[in-house]
Every structure is written in C-alpha cells, then in structure tokens.
PDB file of C-alpha atoms in Angstrom:
ATOM      1  CA  UNK A   5     -23.413 -51.062 -74.700  1.00  0.00           C
ATOM      2  CA  UNK A   6     -21.693 -51.264 -78.090  1.00  0.00           C
ATOM      3  CA  UNK A   7     -21.951 -48.384 -80.569  1.00  0.00           C
ATOM      4  CA  UNK A   8     -21.833 -49.391 -84.245  1.00  0.00           C
ATOM      5  CA  UNK A   9     -22.076 -47.580 -87.579  1.00  0.00           C
ATOM      6  CA  UNK A  10     -19.317 -45.060 -86.856  1.00  0.00           C
ATOM      7  CA  UNK A  11     -17.431 -43.643 -89.851  1.00  0.00           C
ATOM      8  CA  UNK A  12     -13.675 -43.927 -89.998  1.00  0.00           C
ATOM      9  CA  UNK A  13     -12.141 -40.882 -88.326  1.00  0.00           C
ATOM     10  CA  UNK A  14     -15.504 -39.615 -87.026  1.00  0.00           C
ATOM     11  CA  UNK A  15     -16.012 -38.386 -83.491  1.00  0.00           C
ATOM     12  CA  UNK A  16     -19.133 -39.168 -81.532  1.00  0.00           C
ATOM     13  CA  UNK A  17     -20.930 -38.145 -78.376  1.00  0.00           C
ATOM     14  CA  UNK A  18     -23.783 -39.387 -76.219  1.00  0.00           C
ATOM     15  CA  UNK A  19     -26.188 -38.278 -73.493  1.00  0.00           C
ATOM     16  CA  UNK A  20     -28.773 -39.771 -71.156  1.00  0.00           C
ATOM     17  CA  UNK A  21     -32.313 -38.454 -70.668  1.00  0.00           C
ATOM     18  CA  UNK A  22     -31.566 -35.216 -72.516  1.00  0.00           C
ATOM     19  CA  UNK A  23     -28.684 -34.316 -70.200  1.00  0.00           C
ATOM     20  CA  UNK A  24     -25.142 -33.159 -70.819  1.00  0.00           C
ATOM     21  CA  UNK A  25     -23.322 -34.439 -73.893  1.00  0.00           C
ATOM     22  CA  UNK A  26     -20.343 -36.688 -73.222  1.00  0.00           C
ATOM     23  CA  UNK A  27     -17.506 -37.513 -75.561  1.00  0.00           C
ATOM     24  CA  UNK A  28     -17.641 -41.059 -76.910  1.00  0.00           C
ATOM     25  CA  UNK A  29     -14.661 -43.338 -76.419  1.00  0.00           C
ATOM     26  CA  UNK A  30     -13.835 -46.924 -77.315  1.00  0.00           C
ATOM     27  CA  UNK A  31     -17.177 -47.456 -79.168  1.00  0.00           C
ATOM     28  CA  UNK A  32     -18.790 -48.357 -75.824  1.00  0.00           C
ATOM     29  CA  UNK A  33     -21.148 -46.725 -73.333  1.00  0.00           C
ATOM     30  CA  UNK A  34     -21.187 -47.830 -69.704  1.00  0.00           C
ATOM     31  CA  UNK A  35     -24.138 -47.040 -67.467  1.00  0.00           C
ATOM     32  CA  UNK A  36     -23.075 -46.533 -63.867  1.00  0.00           C
ATOM     33  CA  UNK A  37     -26.363 -47.051 -62.060  1.00  0.00           C
ATOM     34  CA  UNK A  38     -29.664 -48.917 -62.284  1.00  0.00           C
ATOM     35  CA  UNK A  39     -32.715 -47.275 -63.814  1.00  0.00           C
ATOM     36  CA  UNK A  40     -34.586 -46.410 -66.996  1.00  0.00           C
ATOM     37  CA  UNK A  41     -32.683 -44.297 -69.512  1.00  0.00           C
ATOM     38  CA  UNK A  42     -33.236 -42.654 -72.879  1.00  0.00           C
ATOM     39  CA  UNK A  43     -29.905 -42.771 -74.694  1.00  0.00           C
ATOM     40  CA  UNK A  44     -29.022 -40.507 -77.629  1.00  0.00           C
ATOM     41  CA  UNK A  45     -25.888 -40.784 -79.780  1.00  0.00           C
ATOM     42  CA  UNK A  46     -24.577 -38.492 -82.544  1.00  0.00           C
ATOM     43  CA  UNK A  47     -21.481 -38.707 -84.731  1.00  0.00           C
ATOM     44  CA  UNK A  48     -19.625 -35.992 -86.619  1.00  0.00           C
ATOM     45  CA  UNK A  49     -17.349 -36.715 -89.568  1.00  0.00           C
ATOM     46  CA  UNK A  50     -13.987 -35.067 -90.219  1.00  0.00           C
ATOM     47  CA  UNK A  51     -15.648 -32.372 -92.377  1.00  0.00           C
ATOM     48  CA  UNK A  52     -17.834 -31.333 -89.428  1.00  0.00           C
ATOM     49  CA  UNK A  53     -21.098 -32.837 -90.679  1.00  0.00           C
ATOM     50  CA  UNK A  54     -23.322 -34.027 -87.853  1.00  0.00           C
ATOM     51  CA  UNK A  55     -25.488 -37.157 -88.147  1.00  0.00           C
ATOM     52  CA  UNK A  56     -29.122 -37.497 -87.113  1.00  0.00           C
ATOM     53  CA  UNK A  57     -29.540 -38.626 -83.518  1.00  0.00           C
ATOM     54  CA  UNK A  58     -29.744 -42.336 -82.783  1.00  0.00           C
ATOM     55  CA  UNK A  59     -31.853 -43.096 -79.710  1.00  0.00           C
ATOM     56  CA  UNK A  60     -32.495 -46.118 -77.549  1.00  0.00           C
ATOM     57  CA  UNK A  61     -34.628 -46.717 -74.465  1.00  0.00           C
ATOM     58  CA  UNK A  62     -32.739 -48.940 -72.049  1.00  0.00           C
ATOM     59  CA  UNK A  63     -33.142 -50.234 -68.501  1.00  0.00           C
ATOM     60  CA  UNK A  64     -30.220 -51.283 -66.315  1.00  0.00           C
ATOM     61  CA  UNK A  65     -31.071 -53.686 -63.502  1.00  0.00           C
ATOM     62  CA  UNK A  66     -28.368 -55.351 -61.417  1.00  0.00           C
ATOM     63  CA  UNK A  67     -30.587 -56.143 -58.413  1.00  0.00           C
ATOM     64  CA  UNK A  68     -30.675 -59.838 -57.602  1.00  0.00           C
ATOM     65  CA  UNK A  69     -34.262 -61.095 -57.103  1.00  0.00           C
ATOM     66  CA  UNK A  70     -35.219 -62.804 -53.868  1.00  0.00           C
ATOM     67  CA  UNK A  71     -35.334 -66.587 -53.674  1.00  0.00           C
ATOM     68  CA  UNK A  72     -38.783 -68.030 -54.415  1.00  0.00           C
ATOM     69  CA  UNK A  73     -40.908 -69.418 -51.581  1.00  0.00           C
ATOM     70  CA  UNK A  74     -41.877 -73.104 -51.568  1.00  0.00           C
ATOM     71  CA  UNK A  75     -44.624 -74.911 -49.685  1.00  0.00           C
ATOM     72  CA  UNK A  76     -46.619 -78.111 -49.973  1.00  0.00           C
ATOM     73  CA  UNK A  77     -50.098 -77.668 -51.423  1.00  0.00           C
ATOM     74  CA  UNK A  78     -51.631 -80.287 -49.108  1.00  0.00           C
ATOM     75  CA  UNK A  79     -49.405 -81.126 -46.130  1.00  0.00           C
ATOM     76  CA  UNK A  80     -50.445 -83.580 -43.442  1.00  0.00           C
ATOM     77  CA  UNK A  81     -52.400 -82.032 -40.579  1.00  0.00           C
ATOM     78  CA  UNK A  82     -50.012 -83.648 -38.091  1.00  0.00           C
ATOM     79  CA  UNK A  83     -46.689 -83.240 -39.939  1.00  0.00           C
ATOM     80  CA  UNK A  84     -45.964 -80.280 -42.265  1.00  0.00           C
ATOM     81  CA  UNK A  85     -43.178 -82.246 -44.010  1.00  0.00           C
ATOM     82  CA  UNK A  86     -45.447 -85.183 -44.943  1.00  0.00           C
ATOM     83  CA  UNK A  87     -47.971 -85.277 -47.781  1.00  0.00           C
ATOM     84  CA  UNK A  88     -49.930 -87.619 -50.021  1.00  0.00           C
ATOM     85  CA  UNK A  89     -49.926 -85.009 -52.804  1.00  0.00           C
ATOM     86  CA  UNK A  90     -46.680 -84.116 -54.596  1.00  0.00           C
ATOM     87  CA  UNK A  91     -47.867 -80.633 -55.582  1.00  0.00           C
ATOM     88  CA  UNK A  92     -45.518 -77.822 -54.498  1.00  0.00           C
ATOM     89  CA  UNK A  93     -46.615 -74.172 -54.670  1.00  0.00           C
ATOM     90  CA  UNK A  94     -44.011 -71.656 -55.857  1.00  0.00           C
ATOM     91  CA  UNK A  95     -44.406 -68.073 -54.586  1.00  0.00           C
ATOM     92  CA  UNK A  96     -42.413 -64.856 -54.510  1.00  0.00           C
ATOM     93  CA  UNK A  97     -41.915 -64.775 -58.285  1.00  0.00           C
ATOM     94  CA  UNK A  98     -41.172 -61.397 -59.857  1.00  0.00           C
ATOM     95  CA  UNK A  99     -43.377 -60.160 -62.669  1.00  0.00           C
ATOM     96  CA  UNK A 100     -42.229 -61.554 -66.043  1.00  0.00           C
ATOM     97  CA  UNK A 101     -39.547 -63.644 -64.333  1.00  0.00           C
ATOM     98  CA  UNK A 102     -38.576 -67.095 -65.601  1.00  0.00           C
ATOM     99  CA  UNK A 103     -38.034 -69.896 -63.103  1.00  0.00           C
ATOM    100  CA  UNK A 104     -36.653 -73.382 -63.167  1.00  0.00           C
ATOM    101  CA  UNK A 105     -36.494 -76.330 -60.786  1.00  0.00           C
ATOM    102  CA  UNK A 106     -34.704 -79.604 -60.305  1.00  0.00           C
ATOM    103  CA  UNK A 107     -35.489 -82.632 -58.114  1.00  0.00           C
ATOM    104  CA  UNK A 108     -32.735 -84.250 -56.031  1.00  0.00           C
ATOM    105  CA  UNK A 109     -29.979 -82.216 -57.722  1.00  0.00           C
ATOM    106  CA  UNK A 110     -30.846 -83.559 -61.184  1.00  0.00           C
ATOM    107  CA  UNK A 111     -31.434 -81.800 -64.486  1.00  0.00           C
ATOM    108  CA  UNK A 112     -33.033 -78.364 -64.501  1.00  0.00           C
ATOM    109  CA  UNK A 113     -36.605 -78.133 -65.752  1.00  0.00           C
ATOM    110  CA  UNK A 114     -38.459 -75.022 -66.848  1.00  0.00           C
ATOM    111  CA  UNK A 115     -41.167 -73.900 -64.447  1.00  0.00           C
ATOM    112  CA  UNK A 116     -44.662 -72.962 -65.564  1.00  0.00           C
ATOM    113  CA  UNK A 117     -47.338 -71.101 -63.645  1.00  0.00           C
ATOM    114  CA  UNK A 118     -46.875 -71.157 -59.881  1.00  0.00           C
ATOM    115  CA  UNK A 119     -46.685 -74.862 -59.057  1.00  0.00           C
ATOM    116  CA  UNK A 120     -44.839 -78.067 -59.841  1.00  0.00           C
ATOM    117  CA  UNK A 121     -45.584 -81.755 -59.375  1.00  0.00           C
ATOM    118  CA  UNK A 122     -43.344 -84.497 -57.966  1.00  0.00           C
ATOM    119  CA  UNK A 123     -44.203 -88.174 -58.382  1.00  0.00           C
ATOM    120  CA  UNK A 124     -42.697 -91.152 -56.617  1.00  0.00           C
ATOM    121  CA  UNK A 125     -43.014 -91.989 -52.916  1.00  0.00           C
ATOM    122  CA  UNK A 126     -40.175 -91.453 -50.490  1.00  0.00           C
ATOM    123  CA  UNK A 127     -38.022 -88.636 -49.177  1.00  0.00           C
ATOM    124  CA  UNK A 128     -38.051 -85.929 -51.846  1.00  0.00           C
ATOM    125  CA  UNK A 129     -36.082 -82.705 -52.261  1.00  0.00           C
ATOM    126  CA  UNK A 130     -36.052 -79.957 -54.851  1.00  0.00           C
ATOM    127  CA  UNK A 131     -34.453 -76.605 -55.672  1.00  0.00           C
ATOM    128  CA  UNK A 132     -36.011 -73.616 -57.436  1.00  0.00           C
ATOM    129  CA  UNK A 133     -34.384 -70.526 -58.956  1.00  0.00           C
ATOM    130  CA  UNK A 134     -35.884 -67.490 -60.683  1.00  0.00           C
ATOM    131  CA  UNK A 135     -34.314 -65.093 -63.198  1.00  0.00           C
ATOM    132  CA  UNK A 136     -35.637 -61.592 -63.874  1.00  0.00           C
ATOM    133  CA  UNK A 137     -35.946 -59.869 -67.246  1.00  0.00           C
ATOM    134  CA  UNK A 138     -32.374 -58.540 -67.009  1.00  0.00           C
ATOM    135  CA  UNK A 139     -30.963 -62.028 -66.467  1.00  0.00           C
ATOM    136  CA  UNK A 140     -30.226 -61.677 -62.744  1.00  0.00           C
ATOM    137  CA  UNK A 141     -30.631 -65.026 -60.968  1.00  0.00           C
ATOM    138  CA  UNK A 142     -31.945 -65.430 -57.433  1.00  0.00           C
ATOM    139  CA  UNK A 143     -30.461 -67.585 -54.680  1.00  0.00           C
ATOM    140  CA  UNK A 144     -31.751 -71.150 -54.703  1.00  0.00           C
ATOM    141  CA  UNK A 145     -34.850 -72.028 -52.709  1.00  0.00           C
ATOM    142  CA  UNK A 146     -35.015 -75.612 -51.414  1.00  0.00           C
ATOM    143  CA  UNK A 147     -37.642 -77.895 -49.900  1.00  0.00           C
ATOM    144  CA  UNK A 148     -37.496 -81.436 -48.497  1.00  0.00           C
ATOM    145  CA  UNK A 149     -40.499 -83.569 -47.618  1.00  0.00           C
ATOM    146  CA  UNK A 150     -41.777 -87.141 -47.573  1.00  0.00           C
ATOM    147  CA  UNK A 151     -44.309 -88.196 -50.216  1.00  0.00           C
ATOM    148  CA  UNK A 152     -46.573 -91.123 -49.302  1.00  0.00           C
ATOM    149  CA  UNK A 153     -49.404 -91.981 -51.690  1.00  0.00           C
ATOM    150  CA  UNK A 154     -49.837 -95.625 -50.593  1.00  0.00           C
ATOM    151  CA  UNK A 155     -53.065 -96.345 -48.696  1.00  0.00           C
ATOM    152  CA  UNK A 156     -52.531 -98.256 -45.424  1.00  0.00           C
ATOM    153  CA  UNK A 157     -53.858-101.788 -44.950  1.00  0.00           C
ATOM    154  CA  UNK A 158     -57.163-102.267 -43.144  1.00  0.00           C
ATOM    155  CA  UNK A 159     -56.803-102.389 -39.336  1.00  0.00           C
ATOM    156  CA  UNK A 160     -57.147-105.744 -37.535  1.00  0.00           C
ATOM    157  CA  UNK A 161     -59.974-106.082 -35.002  1.00  0.00           C
ATOM    158  CA  UNK A 162     -60.244-108.627 -32.192  1.00  0.00           C
ATOM    159  CA  UNK A 163     -62.280-109.084 -29.017  1.00  0.00           C
ATOM    160  CA  UNK A 164     -60.142-108.604 -25.930  1.00  0.00           C
ATOM    161  CA  UNK A 165     -61.848-111.411 -23.944  1.00  0.00           C
ATOM    162  CA  UNK A 166     -63.702-113.666 -26.394  1.00  0.00           C
ATOM    163  CA  UNK A 167     -65.878-116.499 -25.153  1.00  0.00           C
ATOM    164  CA  UNK A 168     -64.286-119.937 -25.246  1.00  0.00           C
ATOM    165  CA  UNK A 169     -67.452-121.306 -26.813  1.00  0.00           C
ATOM    166  CA  UNK A 170     -67.869-118.599 -29.424  1.00  0.00           C
ATOM    167  CA  UNK A 171     -65.016-116.262 -30.447  1.00  0.00           C
ATOM    168  CA  UNK A 172     -67.560-113.672 -31.540  1.00  0.00           C
ATOM    169  CA  UNK A 173     -69.038-113.394 -28.019  1.00  0.00           C
ATOM    170  CA  UNK A 174     -67.439-111.452 -25.202  1.00  0.00           C
ATOM    171  CA  UNK A 175     -68.386-110.412 -21.689  1.00  0.00           C
ATOM    172  CA  UNK A 176     -66.229-107.264 -21.708  1.00  0.00           C
ATOM    173  CA  UNK A 177     -67.176-106.048 -25.157  1.00  0.00           C
ATOM    174  CA  UNK A 178     -63.717-104.460 -25.540  1.00  0.00           C
ATOM    175  CA  UNK A 179     -62.337-104.586 -29.079  1.00  0.00           C
ATOM    176  CA  UNK A 180     -58.625-104.154 -29.778  1.00  0.00           C
ATOM    177  CA  UNK A 181     -57.445-102.439 -32.937  1.00  0.00           C
ATOM    178  CA  UNK A 182     -54.087-103.596 -34.383  1.00  0.00           C
ATOM    179  CA  UNK A 183     -52.142-103.131 -37.589  1.00  0.00           C
ATOM    180  CA  UNK A 184     -52.084 -99.331 -37.381  1.00  0.00           C
ATOM    181  CA  UNK A 185     -49.208 -97.560 -39.088  1.00  0.00           C
ATOM    182  CA  UNK A 186     -46.844 -95.513 -36.895  1.00  0.00           C
ATOM    183  CA  UNK A 187     -48.176 -92.013 -36.501  1.00  0.00           C
ATOM    184  CA  UNK A 188     -51.814 -92.980 -37.049  1.00  0.00           C
ATOM    185  CA  UNK A 189     -53.948 -90.939 -34.673  1.00  0.00           C
ATOM    186  CA  UNK A 190     -57.133 -92.032 -32.983  1.00  0.00           C
ATOM    187  CA  UNK A 191     -59.142 -89.732 -35.188  1.00  0.00           C
ATOM    188  CA  UNK A 192     -57.889 -91.768 -38.150  1.00  0.00           C
ATOM    189  CA  UNK A 193     -58.857 -95.163 -36.694  1.00  0.00           C
ATOM    190  CA  UNK A 194     -62.591 -94.854 -36.082  1.00  0.00           C
ATOM    191  CA  UNK A 195     -64.796 -97.917 -35.492  1.00  0.00           C
ATOM    192  CA  UNK A 196     -68.431 -97.439 -36.350  1.00  0.00           C
ATOM    193  CA  UNK A 197     -71.488 -98.931 -34.688  1.00  0.00           C
ATOM    194  CA  UNK A 198     -73.879-100.659 -37.082  1.00  0.00           C
ATOM    195  CA  UNK A 199     -75.636 -97.873 -38.946  1.00  0.00           C
ATOM    196  CA  UNK A 200     -74.360 -95.306 -36.423  1.00  0.00           C
ATOM    197  CA  UNK A 201     -71.735 -92.642 -36.059  1.00  0.00           C
ATOM    198  CA  UNK A 202     -67.999 -93.273 -35.958  1.00  0.00           C
ATOM    199  CA  UNK A 203     -66.389 -93.282 -32.487  1.00  0.00           C
ATOM    200  CA  UNK A 204     -62.762 -92.709 -31.591  1.00  0.00           C
ATOM    201  CA  UNK A 205     -60.130 -94.987 -30.148  1.00  0.00           C
ATOM    202  CA  UNK A 206     -60.891 -98.179 -28.249  1.00  0.00           C
ATOM    203  CA  UNK A 207     -64.403 -99.398 -28.932  1.00  0.00           C
ATOM    204  CA  UNK A 208     -66.524-100.713 -26.118  1.00  0.00           C
ATOM    205  CA  UNK A 209     -70.186-101.254 -27.013  1.00  0.00           C
ATOM    206  CA  UNK A 210     -72.400-100.150 -24.171  1.00  0.00           C
ATOM    207  CA  UNK A 211     -75.240-102.625 -24.623  1.00  0.00           C
ATOM    208  CA  UNK A 212     -75.587-106.358 -25.139  1.00  0.00           C
ATOM    209  CA  UNK A 213     -76.283-107.620 -28.648  1.00  0.00           C
ATOM    210  CA  UNK A 214     -74.670-107.967 -32.053  1.00  0.00           C
ATOM    211  CA  UNK A 215     -72.426-105.051 -33.037  1.00  0.00           C
ATOM    212  CA  UNK A 216     -70.813-104.290 -36.369  1.00  0.00           C
TER     213      UNK A 216
END
C-alpha cells in the first residue's frame, strides 16, 4: 500500500490491529499474510509534532478461487454430452465474484446469474473463469457437448408382407419402421393403435381388421 501526505523530512510509523508500532520506510506498507487488518499510520515532523492517526480497514486475499463447475441444464437421457437445450448451469461461484465465459475460444463475455445460453447446432465448447473481490482469477473450467435442436423427420412405415392385391392388407400384420435417426431408441419410436396406447418397437396387431 502507498502512503501519501507525508511532510518533507517527517518520519512516520504504522501498526496493524493495534499492535506494535513499526518504522515507516519507502512510503509503502507491505502486508505479509492474508486476512482482515485495521491499519493505523502516524507522522511526526522535524519539530516533534505528531499528526492525528490515519486509519484504514483492509483485507489481503491471495487465495486463488476454485474453477467453476459446468453442466448441461437438460442433457439427453441416453447421452450426457448431447442436448436439445443450449442452457449451461454455472456452479461453484464465490460470493460477490465476477465471472466471464467464451464460446469456442472467442471473445470473453460477462456472465450474469448462474447460467448461460449457447445457440447454434453442432459440437460446442466453452470456457468459464471467475474472479473474486480481490482480483484473483480461478483456473478455467471447460465443457464440450453437441447441441441438436432440429426435430427428426417422421418415421416411414410399411407392411412387411403386403397383399399383392391390396398393399394395405397383410397376412402377417408386421409393420416395419424405417427412417429412424442413429441412436433413436425403441421408446422414442412408438406406434399407436387407433385410439389406444402407444406400444414399443416392432408393431404387430394381434387381431384382424383395420389398424391405424
């Protein structure tokens, strides 16, 4: 810390938290450890007149904060690195800390609250950094994921053994489902009987008649 307002030829001294007085040198005071301190400074001119005490409450903090934690707000149930929602939750922030983020190594952006939003499908990556009230910066936190907001096309349905006379008639009643995207599970491709509940996987009506 810099000490100002000293008279020419004056001597000065300082103390922390009401402790022992120390002789002032070089117009600077160096705190050797972290913590909260009450600093007092006094100067004395060449005639021996002492000044009123100057005081200052100061905190020294050299501890580097931890890197923030990052996670997708709504990851896929089958793949934690896949999502249709570009919201990323930011955790592990110190009280009163500032944080910033950048996508794909680009320009830094100021963070607000405890989340950020990425737009644009594809493989995405980002970095986040927080800084505490003393200006100490954390290590970078990073996250990579794939963002996919495009709805898939409707599946293609066909009878496995259609009648030669009528392609909508079949003896087997087995319906094939095609046009599914890679990674689509059976629980995501659910045919539904007319007016009934959805069923999983390959659909094979159990009774004769018209089925929807």
